[in-house]
Amino acid sequence: MGRPDLVLLHAPSVYDFRRRFAMYGPISDVIPSTPIFEMYPLGFVSIVGYLEARGYNTRIVNLAVKMLRDREFDVERTISKLDPLAFGIDLHWMVHASGSLDIAEIVKRYHPETPIIVGGLSATYYHEEIIKGFPQVDYILRGDSTERPLLHLLEDIEAGREPEGVENLTWRSGDGRIRVNPLSHVPESLDDLGLDYGDMVSLVVRHRSLEENLPYEGFMDYPFTALLTCKGCLYNCVTCGGSRFAYRKFFNRDKPAFKSPERLLEEVLAVSEYFDAPIFLLGDLRQGGERYAEMILRGIGREGVDNTLTLELFTPASRSFLEAIAGSCERFALEISPETHDDAVRRLQGRPYSSSELERTVEEAMRLDCEKFDVFFMVGIPGQTVDSTLESVEYSKRLLERFGRGGRLHTFIAPMAPFLDPGSLAFEYPARHGYRRLYSSLREHRDALLQPCWKLILNYETRWMTRDQIAEATYKAMMRMNEVKMEMGVIEREVGERVAEGLALAWEIMCRIDAVNTLDEEDSKKAYEELRLKVERSAKWTEYSKRELRPQARAGVRLRGALKHLIRTHLRRR
Ligand code: B12
Ligand code: SF4
């Protein structure tokens, strides 16, 4: 097996979530992860592929998944036994502001001499605060693509050199000075940064652990095999920390970089070889231009990929684009996030298209036998009131009435939670976009994550809704959406009733937490203990609603075939 050069650790959002009382509510309702956000960044896969191809032995340990799966799993013991040249920890999403830094502290305690590197979009945004305020972190690799600088950093660490020339690096030199190397590695081509799921399965085989490599808890039941088509974005949704504005200002990327159609096709084929689950192409293909999208779809059609193809639409799509999708594969699914039914509110959010354009897209997609069409609405956007939020649910009902026959259309509503993204237009210019920012620094966000209720973790309120109103609008809207789905037969009544009960209980707990917060420490501790079981119950019931996110046909993981293949290639490499 050999000593790994780099161990990549993924932390839970809050380190001691197994002991601590918290009601995280709906903060991860529309993604595969649990509220602990156990999914690691796709970048882990490209880092592993890049370094392994250059002779560096890497290992991923998804601590969050291991902690979720085993309440007794001993994090400190596991960390103490690892002995790499360096540790890497992602601080990509702000939701890990607490967990990632706590894990770094534990690693430092057991391995004071081993360098700790953090990276990701949030680490990039807060690099100066981290290097000044968190001594457990030695290096921050900034930017949206760190594979090459990471290789150079490892070479310097191995050689005992100061990393003067490592691009994108923030660090402390031997004399204690803080150094910020230029953020100059911003590649225009992504073809070197492959996402080969085969690399992951090789790690599983080599380290004889499936669990530590799992991208998230439910992966084996509900595999979400995603491929990045680009880095950056052409759009400027005002609440998004991955917008054109944010990439330009904080990640030094002027325009999006795209994976070439040839490379993407190779990745699609590799995934298809291991899994029969849907393949999610992240990022709207049309961002790369009509020709780019056409080349990818044609290639997929030519190769006869039999997985369902899931595509994201950032804006409504033309008939010809939808026909091109339908013509390229046996089955396709779509996702779009109009966020609201109200065109004026959507414009304030930075998505200037109309609901009638959305409807035309849904209609056309249904006509072309789209297997599943997910439409997402959001609570907490500019110009939105409690009433407007609830009207979006009634609009969903109208959509379901018109296009929902056959159960292929699915509508969802969830809060923008727990955070308004740092680096987004609304975070940077809150007053201009009608926001009040409640936490600004990394440390404030880190502390916020330790609050007992998701409403108190929220880092914003708007001119139109306070945090209380955002929470109220959320529960009312989710309850009504659940009723609509039962009425329309989108979900079974039995499931809907459980979800309704879970939501009602969650709302009740949230109000109870407000009251408990006014008690003294001793009494509040006792009250939280009493609430704990209720929280677990409500989470279990509301969890049922997440099943609707899963692909239409039950997708299994063709593990046997995949493993056979990988064991063969792994043995060949050795
Ligand atoms: C794809 C995507 C997802 C996918 C995740 C796929 C995945 N596993 O990575 C899904 C849909 C599941 C998702 C979920 C979430 N997302 Co998201 N997502 C995106 C999106 C659209 C693209 C991300 C991207 O391009 N990544 C590519 C690059 C940047 O990252 P990467 O290759 O994975 O990693 C490289 C670098 O980041 C860095 N790096 C990362 N980690 C590390 C670690 C080390 C040690 C080093 C050295 C380097 C390093 O090096 C990597 C290799 O080059 C962006 C929007 C955008 N336009 O950017 C939002 C975005 C990243 N997501 C965001 C958010 C908020 C979330 C959620 C928290 C939302 C929620 N509440 O549910 C969850 C968190 C999920 C979890 N961890 O469990 C915000 C993040 C803002 C912030 N600073 O926190 C963004 C910016 C915008 C948005 N609001 O959607 N997301
Ligand atoms: S939310 Fe808007 S700005 Fe952000 S990645 Fe999606 S389309 Fe781009």
XYZ file of C-alpha atoms and ligand atoms in Angstrom:
673
model
C 0.000 0.000 0.000
C 2.871 2.371 0.846
C 2.871 5.622 2.750
C 0.543 8.123 1.067
C 2.059 11.434 0.059
C -1.196 13.280 0.441
C -4.258 12.400 2.502
C -7.333 14.396 1.556
C -9.790 14.711 4.430
C -13.401 15.778 4.128
C -14.944 17.051 7.346
C -18.573 17.192 8.430
C -19.963 20.729 8.509
C -19.828 20.656 12.318
C -17.210 18.415 13.881
C -19.090 17.183 16.932
C -22.513 16.911 15.301
C -22.975 13.499 16.919
C -22.982 15.028 20.395
C -24.300 18.509 19.809
C -27.971 19.427 19.720
C -29.048 21.082 16.485
C -32.060 21.266 14.229
C -30.685 21.744 10.753
C -34.124 21.576 9.124
C -34.260 21.915 5.339
C -30.719 23.193 4.655
C -29.768 20.257 2.462
C -33.186 19.266 1.182
C -32.424 19.613 -2.521
C -29.014 17.935 -2.678
C -27.903 14.345 -2.128
C -26.040 15.121 1.151
C -27.473 15.119 4.651
C -27.320 18.432 6.626
C -23.796 17.430 7.654
C -22.795 18.099 4.034
C -20.763 14.953 3.753
C -20.149 15.280 0.019
C -16.570 16.133 -0.869
C -15.745 18.409 -3.808
C -15.409 16.833 -7.236
C -11.988 18.465 -7.195
C -10.800 15.645 -4.899
C -11.244 13.274 -7.826
C -9.283 15.433 -10.251
C -6.565 16.076 -7.646
C -6.195 12.330 -7.080
C -6.069 11.644 -10.829
C -3.532 14.406 -11.474
C -1.183 13.517 -8.628
C -1.349 9.762 -9.074
C -0.473 10.165 -12.754
C 2.646 12.035 -11.614
C 3.775 9.442 -9.134
C 2.213 10.775 -5.930
C 0.379 8.335 -3.757
C -2.896 9.846 -2.556
C -5.729 8.796 -0.330
C -9.184 10.213 0.432
C -10.772 9.815 3.843
C -14.327 11.076 3.951
C -14.533 11.500 7.710
C -18.049 12.893 7.452
C -19.425 9.722 5.861
C -17.604 7.516 8.337
C -18.990 9.530 11.246
C -22.505 9.387 9.843
C -22.365 5.653 9.291
C -20.855 4.750 12.617
C -21.744 6.751 15.722
C -18.729 5.220 17.486
C -16.212 5.916 14.720
C -13.144 7.364 16.408
C -11.932 10.337 14.363
C -8.918 11.139 16.503
C -7.678 7.562 16.467
C -7.981 7.385 12.697
C -6.189 10.683 12.241
C -3.438 9.714 14.659
C -2.668 6.613 12.584
C -2.299 8.449 9.286
C 1.217 9.490 8.383
C 1.432 11.262 5.022
C 3.841 13.867 3.708
C 0.981 16.396 3.869
C -2.720 16.619 4.645
C -5.277 18.373 2.445
C -8.633 19.532 3.777
C -11.351 21.118 1.669
C -12.942 24.383 2.717
C -14.812 24.714 -0.533
C -18.311 25.346 0.850
C -18.848 27.796 3.697
C -20.931 25.172 5.453
C -17.629 23.534 6.418
C -16.295 26.674 8.103
C -16.555 24.956 11.456
C -15.851 21.284 10.704
C -12.890 21.762 8.372
C -11.026 24.071 10.736
C -11.722 21.806 13.704
C -10.426 18.790 11.809
C -7.328 20.792 10.878
C -6.800 21.521 14.566
C -7.023 17.833 15.474
C -4.633 16.877 12.677
C -2.169 19.504 13.895
C -2.385 18.186 17.429
C -1.391 14.667 16.356
C 0.987 15.661 13.566
C 2.539 19.031 14.493
C 5.268 18.666 11.873
C 3.055 17.658 8.956
C 1.908 20.502 6.698
C -1.838 21.113 6.390
C -3.118 22.511 3.110
C -6.627 23.838 2.635
C -8.313 24.769 -0.622
C -11.649 25.496 -2.256
C -13.751 28.546 -3.064
C -14.386 29.572 0.561
C -10.739 29.079 1.527
C -9.836 31.305 -1.416
C -12.237 34.020 -0.356
C -11.032 33.975 3.274
C -7.366 33.120 2.664
C -6.001 36.092 4.584
C -8.212 35.552 7.605
C -7.224 31.868 7.661
C -3.484 32.414 7.475
C -3.606 35.169 10.121
C -6.150 33.635 12.484
C -5.912 29.851 12.236
C -2.403 28.608 13.010
C -3.413 24.986 12.412
C -3.429 25.755 8.666
C -0.036 26.062 6.963
C -0.983 26.620 3.341
C -4.000 27.857 1.416
C -4.159 26.988 -2.249
C -6.419 29.525 -3.908
C -8.432 29.386 -7.083
C -10.803 27.050 -8.850
C -8.061 24.747 -10.191
C -5.272 23.728 -7.868
C -3.960 20.460 -9.282
C -0.724 21.855 -10.739
C 0.162 24.232 -7.871
C -0.541 21.400 -5.431
C 1.933 19.182 -7.265
C 4.564 21.931 -7.043
C 3.820 22.490 -3.373
C 4.255 18.791 -2.614
C 7.563 18.818 -4.505
C 8.757 21.750 -2.393
C 7.580 20.145 0.839
C 9.377 16.936 -0.088
C 12.562 18.822 -0.901
C 12.324 20.984 2.239
C 12.185 24.187 0.137
C 10.148 27.306 0.826
C 7.363 27.431 -1.784
C 8.329 30.848 -3.193
C 7.324 29.935 -6.714
C 4.110 28.019 -6.089
C 1.273 29.778 -7.847
C -1.963 30.612 -6.002
C -0.385 29.937 -2.598
C -0.909 31.843 0.638
C 1.568 30.785 3.309
C 3.823 31.705 6.223
C 7.519 31.784 5.560
C 10.135 30.437 7.982
C 10.547 33.896 9.526
C 6.787 34.033 10.239
C 5.899 36.513 7.485
C 2.649 36.053 5.609
C 3.161 35.546 1.903
C 0.547 35.781 -0.827
C 1.842 34.390 -4.120
C -0.029 35.573 -7.223
C -3.285 33.854 -8.200
C -1.908 33.226 -11.658
C -2.802 29.606 -12.306
C -6.263 29.938 -13.824
C -6.223 27.421 -16.678
C -8.255 28.078 -19.787
C -8.305 24.425 -20.702
C -9.690 21.861 -18.288
C -8.601 18.856 -20.252
C -5.719 18.089 -17.916
C -8.060 18.000 -14.954
C -9.939 14.821 -15.654
C -12.706 13.410 -13.526
C -12.105 9.727 -13.830
C -14.329 7.761 -11.508
C -12.000 4.854 -12.183
C -9.376 6.622 -10.028
C -11.824 6.545 -7.166
C -12.534 2.878 -7.481
C -8.761 2.268 -7.618
C -8.492 4.008 -4.260
C -11.258 1.808 -2.895
C -9.349 -1.263 -3.988
C -5.951 -0.041 -2.845
C -7.036 1.101 0.611
C -9.620 -1.657 0.916
C -12.254 0.789 2.018
C -15.321 1.743 0.115
C -16.688 3.822 2.943
C -13.845 6.318 3.246
C -14.092 7.129 -0.454
C -17.860 7.402 -0.715
C -18.787 10.845 -2.034
C -21.839 10.922 0.302
C -23.818 8.709 2.636
C -26.495 7.490 0.258
C -24.275 6.985 -2.791
C -24.818 3.242 -3.071
C -28.620 3.602 -3.139
C -28.718 6.793 -5.106
C -25.538 7.329 -7.075
C -25.077 10.860 -8.345
C -22.353 10.614 -10.919
C -21.586 14.151 -11.938
C -19.171 15.607 -14.455
C -18.076 19.213 -14.609
C -18.448 20.760 -18.049
C -16.855 24.072 -17.060
C -15.383 26.216 -14.323
C -16.925 29.635 -13.839
C -20.260 30.895 -15.086
C -21.606 33.349 -17.640
C -24.485 34.418 -15.407
C -24.788 36.749 -12.476
C -27.473 35.430 -10.173
C -27.099 37.901 -7.320
C -27.010 35.363 -4.481
C -24.458 33.030 -6.108
C -20.830 32.815 -4.996
C -20.007 31.036 -8.253
C -21.293 33.787 -10.530
C -19.383 35.603 -13.259
C -18.835 38.485 -10.833
C -17.486 36.223 -8.078
C -15.167 34.265 -10.371
C -13.765 37.452 -11.826
C -13.290 39.302 -8.568
C -12.168 36.522 -6.239
C -10.917 33.630 -8.343
C -9.264 35.679 -11.078
C -11.256 34.003 -13.836
C -12.538 36.429 -16.450
C -14.600 33.966 -18.384
C -15.605 30.347 -17.929
C -13.260 27.598 -19.050
C -14.810 24.556 -20.711
C -13.846 20.941 -20.870
C -13.418 19.997 -24.520
C -16.216 17.889 -26.010
C -13.723 15.072 -26.670
C -12.515 14.975 -23.073
C -16.009 15.229 -21.669
C -17.114 12.389 -23.873
C -14.258 10.228 -22.575
C -15.405 10.959 -19.035
C -19.018 10.154 -19.879
C -17.947 6.830 -21.351
C -15.817 6.012 -18.324
C -18.720 6.666 -15.946
C -21.037 4.672 -18.168
C -18.656 1.765 -17.974
C -18.861 1.587 -14.168
C -22.362 2.788 -13.353
C -25.793 2.503 -14.868
C -26.930 5.521 -12.863
C -27.841 8.812 -14.523
C -24.921 11.003 -15.552
C -25.337 14.593 -14.480
C -23.542 17.119 -16.678
C -22.970 20.076 -14.365
C -23.264 23.513 -15.959
C -25.571 24.420 -18.822
C -23.964 23.080 -22.018
C -25.187 26.116 -23.946
C -22.744 28.309 -21.998
C -20.029 26.978 -24.285
C -22.001 28.005 -27.361
C -24.383 26.170 -29.647
C -21.635 24.328 -31.449
C -20.066 23.136 -28.196
C -23.372 21.751 -26.947
C -24.063 20.151 -30.289
C -20.667 18.419 -30.407
C -21.165 16.907 -26.961
C -24.687 15.718 -27.648
C -23.716 14.280 -31.033
C -20.775 12.439 -29.469
C -22.978 10.932 -26.778
C -25.474 9.896 -29.457
C -22.741 8.352 -31.582
C -21.403 6.275 -28.700
C -24.860 5.042 -27.753
C -24.491 5.798 -24.018
C -27.410 4.071 -22.306
C -27.401 5.969 -19.009
C -30.008 8.644 -18.436
C -28.446 11.990 -19.232
C -29.309 14.726 -16.730
C -28.802 18.277 -17.897
C -29.010 21.610 -16.146
C -30.776 24.497 -17.836
C -29.765 27.925 -16.587
C -32.455 29.515 -18.791
C -35.415 28.143 -20.737
C -34.435 26.134 -23.803
C -35.429 26.310 -27.435
C -37.267 23.497 -29.139
C -34.233 22.707 -31.291
C -31.939 22.342 -28.264
C -34.402 20.060 -26.532
C -34.724 18.018 -29.715
C -30.946 17.722 -29.898
C -30.890 16.388 -26.326
C -33.708 13.931 -26.981
C -31.988 12.773 -30.148
C -28.678 12.096 -28.414
C -29.704 9.555 -25.811
C -32.251 6.970 -24.865
C -33.363 8.813 -21.751
C -32.851 12.339 -20.493
C -33.783 14.365 -17.439
C -33.684 18.129 -16.904
C -33.312 20.592 -14.049
C -34.114 24.272 -13.952
C -34.284 26.802 -11.109
C -36.686 29.648 -11.869
C -36.631 30.288 -8.060
C -39.987 32.107 -8.222
C -43.173 32.363 -10.266
C -42.813 36.167 -10.342
C -40.921 37.562 -13.332
C -40.079 40.810 -11.509
C -38.571 38.966 -8.540
C -36.674 36.654 -10.883
C -35.228 39.705 -12.617
C -33.998 41.067 -9.264
C -32.341 37.700 -8.658
C -30.453 38.138 -11.928
C -32.382 35.625 -14.048
C -34.233 37.700 -16.557
C -36.615 35.241 -18.198
C -40.344 34.859 -17.998
C -42.521 32.135 -16.547
C -44.170 31.702 -19.936
C -40.774 30.843 -21.460
C -40.308 28.348 -18.642
C -43.699 26.803 -19.363
C -42.927 26.441 -23.057
C -39.724 24.606 -22.135
C -41.515 22.233 -19.785
C -44.230 21.580 -22.356
C -41.732 20.835 -25.106
C -39.589 18.628 -22.878
C -42.618 16.590 -21.864
C -43.592 16.181 -25.494
C -40.104 14.822 -26.148
C -40.508 12.226 -23.372
C -38.214 13.850 -20.849
C -37.939 11.173 -18.172
C -37.910 13.593 -15.244
C -38.019 17.374 -15.051
C -37.130 18.970 -11.705
C -38.108 22.603 -11.156
C -36.652 24.396 -8.118
C -38.043 27.397 -6.265
C -36.158 29.220 -3.517
C -37.002 31.198 -0.379
C -34.873 34.236 0.492
C -34.333 35.992 -2.830
C -34.576 39.748 -3.420
C -38.071 41.226 -3.653
C -39.723 38.092 -2.279
C -42.266 38.271 0.545
C -43.994 35.521 2.518
C -47.042 35.843 0.252
C -44.956 35.774 -2.897
C -43.240 32.599 -1.656
C -46.585 30.920 -1.135
C -47.788 32.072 -4.545
C -44.809 30.231 -6.088
C -46.247 27.023 -4.628
C -49.654 27.721 -6.166
C -47.849 28.332 -9.446
C -46.191 24.915 -9.073
C -49.640 23.445 -8.731
C -50.669 25.042 -12.016
C -47.512 23.663 -13.644
C -48.297 20.193 -12.320
C -51.894 20.446 -13.517
C -50.770 21.370 -16.999
C -47.714 19.192 -17.437
C -47.602 16.758 -14.535
C -49.444 13.843 -16.096
C -47.313 10.736 -15.983
C -45.531 11.884 -12.824
C -42.492 13.183 -14.665
C -42.636 16.783 -13.468
C -41.374 17.507 -9.952
C -41.393 20.855 -8.195
C -39.397 21.688 -5.068
C -39.107 24.648 -2.751
C -36.292 25.182 -0.240
C -34.662 28.069 1.574
C -31.399 29.655 0.537
C -29.652 28.183 3.536
C -27.718 28.249 5.598
C -25.723 31.015 3.916
C -25.904 33.711 1.341
C -22.664 32.909 -0.524
C -19.615 35.051 0.281
C -18.426 36.606 -2.959
C -21.933 36.884 -4.379
C -23.176 40.296 -5.476
C -25.720 40.305 -2.658
C -23.063 39.458 -0.042
C -20.646 42.075 -1.350
C -23.260 44.840 -1.879
C -26.069 43.875 0.476
C -27.858 47.232 0.583
C -27.959 47.471 -3.198
C -29.748 44.126 -3.434
C -31.967 44.513 -0.381
C -29.979 42.291 2.008
C -28.735 42.681 5.540
C -25.592 40.654 6.143
C -25.582 39.244 9.664
C -22.169 37.557 9.585
C -19.196 38.616 7.526
C -15.978 36.979 8.679
C -15.061 33.311 8.532
C -14.984 33.189 12.319
C -18.517 34.578 12.540
C -19.766 31.949 10.114
C -17.889 29.279 12.010
C -19.595 30.295 15.262
C -22.975 30.588 13.540
C -22.779 26.946 12.489
C -22.828 25.994 16.172
C -26.254 27.579 16.727
C -29.010 25.144 17.692
C -31.374 25.943 14.838
C -30.985 26.525 11.101
C -32.873 29.796 11.321
C -30.188 31.189 13.643
C -27.427 29.975 11.352
C -28.762 32.017 8.413
C -26.276 34.793 7.660
C -28.794 37.176 6.114
C -32.187 38.689 6.117
C -33.776 40.758 3.393
C -35.603 44.048 3.181
C -38.734 41.959 2.546
C -38.313 39.168 5.094
C -36.638 38.859 8.495
C -35.048 35.547 9.462
C -38.244 34.626 11.309
C -40.275 35.332 8.203
C -37.886 33.385 5.982
C -38.326 30.394 8.300
C -42.101 30.871 8.461
C -42.368 31.212 4.662
C -40.206 28.104 4.289
C -42.339 25.857 6.477
C -45.633 27.192 5.097
C -44.423 26.764 1.531
C -42.988 23.291 2.113
C -46.172 22.140 3.817
C -48.337 23.474 1.026
C -46.042 21.986 -1.640
C -46.370 18.640 0.084
C -50.187 18.952 0.048
C -50.132 19.886 -3.627
C -48.030 16.832 -4.402
C -50.420 14.562 -2.544
C -53.417 16.138 -4.305
C -51.782 15.771 -7.686
C -50.626 12.233 -7.047
C -46.932 13.148 -7.418
C -46.222 11.402 -4.130
C -48.114 8.660 -2.360
C -50.509 9.866 0.324
C -48.808 7.739 2.952
C -45.444 9.371 2.210
C -47.004 12.845 2.077
C -48.631 12.380 5.449
C -45.343 11.425 7.040
C -43.616 14.420 5.483
C -46.439 16.702 6.675
C -46.051 15.385 10.198
C -42.273 15.852 10.039
C -42.622 19.431 8.826
C -45.181 20.323 11.486
C -42.935 18.850 14.142
C -39.903 20.729 12.784
C -41.772 24.019 12.909
C -42.885 23.317 16.465
C -39.309 22.486 17.502
C -38.026 25.685 15.900
C -40.466 27.759 17.985
C -39.539 25.771 21.083
C -35.829 26.462 20.479
C -36.561 30.191 20.443
C -38.031 29.798 23.919
C -35.248 27.501 25.184
C -32.674 30.054 24.088
C -33.934 32.446 26.749
C -33.280 29.925 29.570
C -30.088 29.688 31.602
C -27.388 27.199 30.573
C -28.448 24.375 32.848
C -32.139 24.522 31.969
C -31.504 24.922 28.264
C -29.237 21.870 28.281
C -32.028 19.828 29.822
C -34.606 21.206 27.381
C -32.391 20.413 24.384
C -31.927 16.866 25.623
C -35.696 16.514 25.686
C -35.993 17.904 22.180
C -33.332 15.657 20.698
C -35.608 12.701 19.975
C -38.200 14.940 18.365
C -35.545 16.420 16.095
C -34.471 12.961 14.993
C -38.070 11.997 14.332
C -38.864 15.072 12.271
C -35.651 14.688 10.254
C -36.478 11.061 9.526
C -39.928 11.945 8.257
C -38.973 14.956 6.187
C -36.152 12.881 4.702
C -38.845 10.988 2.795
C -39.468 14.028 0.624
C -35.873 13.794 -0.620
C -36.609 10.514 -2.331
C -38.340 12.505 -5.001
C -34.960 13.872 -6.048
C -33.857 10.408 -7.038
C -33.905 9.285 -10.616
C -37.159 7.983 -12.021
C -36.160 4.426 -12.689
C -34.309 2.900 -9.769
C -30.697 3.170 -10.618
C -28.307 0.650 -9.196
C -24.556 0.780 -9.130
C -23.077 -1.777 -11.495
C -20.422 -2.395 -8.940
C -19.468 -5.876 -9.885
C -18.552 -5.075 -13.451
C -16.861 -1.878 -12.389
C -14.843 -3.517 -9.673
C -13.693 -6.350 -11.883
C -12.440 -3.878 -14.417
C -10.719 -1.737 -11.845
C -9.073 -4.551 -10.017
C -7.625 -5.606 -13.363
C -6.328 -2.142 -14.228
C -5.073 -1.626 -10.695
C -3.105 -4.856 -10.757
C -1.695 -3.903 -14.140
C -0.483 -0.538 -12.785
C 1.356 -2.146 -9.854
C -21.403 21.512 -8.987
C -21.845 22.268 -7.770
C -22.438 21.549 -6.736
C -22.632 20.039 -6.747
C -21.432 19.420 -5.990
C -20.557 18.579 -6.790
C -19.265 18.335 -6.011
N -19.217 17.277 -5.266
O -18.341 19.073 -6.087
C -23.905 19.924 -5.855
C -25.119 20.179 -6.706
C -24.090 18.602 -5.125
C -23.678 21.117 -4.938
C -24.086 21.172 -3.642
C -23.868 22.273 -2.808
N -23.419 23.490 -3.210
Co -22.684 23.822 -4.969
N -22.018 24.334 -6.646
C -21.690 23.664 -7.689
C -21.247 24.633 -8.819
C -22.418 24.780 -9.767
C -20.007 24.263 -9.552
C -18.849 23.948 -8.641
C -17.621 23.894 -9.442
O -17.514 24.390 -10.518
N -16.638 23.281 -8.924
C -15.367 23.223 -9.607
C -14.263 23.819 -8.786
C -14.398 25.259 -8.388
O -14.141 23.075 -7.635
P -13.514 21.637 -7.646
O -12.984 21.224 -8.952
O -14.520 20.722 -7.002
O -12.316 21.830 -6.643
C -11.167 22.581 -7.025
C -10.980 23.800 -6.154
O -12.170 24.219 -5.534
C -9.917 23.398 -5.178
N -10.216 22.623 -3.993
C -11.382 22.187 -3.497
N -11.174 21.494 -2.369
C -9.845 21.473 -2.143
C -9.091 20.904 -1.113
C -7.701 21.047 -1.151
C -6.874 20.461 -0.054
C -7.088 21.757 -2.185
C -5.628 21.915 -2.219
C -7.843 22.324 -3.217
C -9.226 22.182 -3.179
O -9.114 22.576 -6.008
C -9.978 21.707 -6.718
C -9.300 21.115 -7.896
O -8.843 22.077 -8.788
C -20.978 25.947 -8.009
C -21.325 27.227 -8.775
C -20.161 27.711 -9.592
N -20.435 28.289 -10.731
O -19.033 27.580 -9.171
C -21.851 25.750 -6.757
C -21.317 26.240 -5.437
C -19.889 25.793 -5.287
N -22.156 25.523 -4.458
C -22.477 26.215 -3.431
C -23.247 25.756 -2.335
C -23.627 26.777 -1.274
C -23.616 24.411 -2.222
C -24.368 23.763 -1.062
C -23.833 24.122 0.326
C -25.852 24.143 -1.204
C -26.796 23.579 -0.189
N -27.096 24.300 0.893
O -27.282 22.502 -0.367
C -24.198 22.244 -1.366
C -23.035 21.569 -0.576
C -22.918 20.095 -0.885
C -22.121 19.248 0.068
N -20.841 19.448 0.281
O -22.645 18.305 0.632
C -21.900 27.610 -3.522
C -20.678 27.735 -2.605
C -20.560 29.069 -1.940
C -19.694 28.972 -0.738
N -18.566 29.648 -0.768
O -20.021 28.268 0.169
C -21.549 27.738 -5.059
C -20.344 28.611 -5.366
C -22.724 28.383 -5.766
C -24.089 27.930 -5.330
N -24.742 28.667 -4.430
O -24.550 26.883 -5.751
N -22.959 22.071 -5.583
S -26.764 30.136 -9.755
Fe -26.625 31.497 -11.574
S -24.614 32.445 -11.412
Fe -24.606 30.654 -10.038
S -23.772 28.949 -11.216
Fe -26.015 28.876 -11.460
S -26.451 30.125 -13.291
Fe -24.355 30.609 -12.666
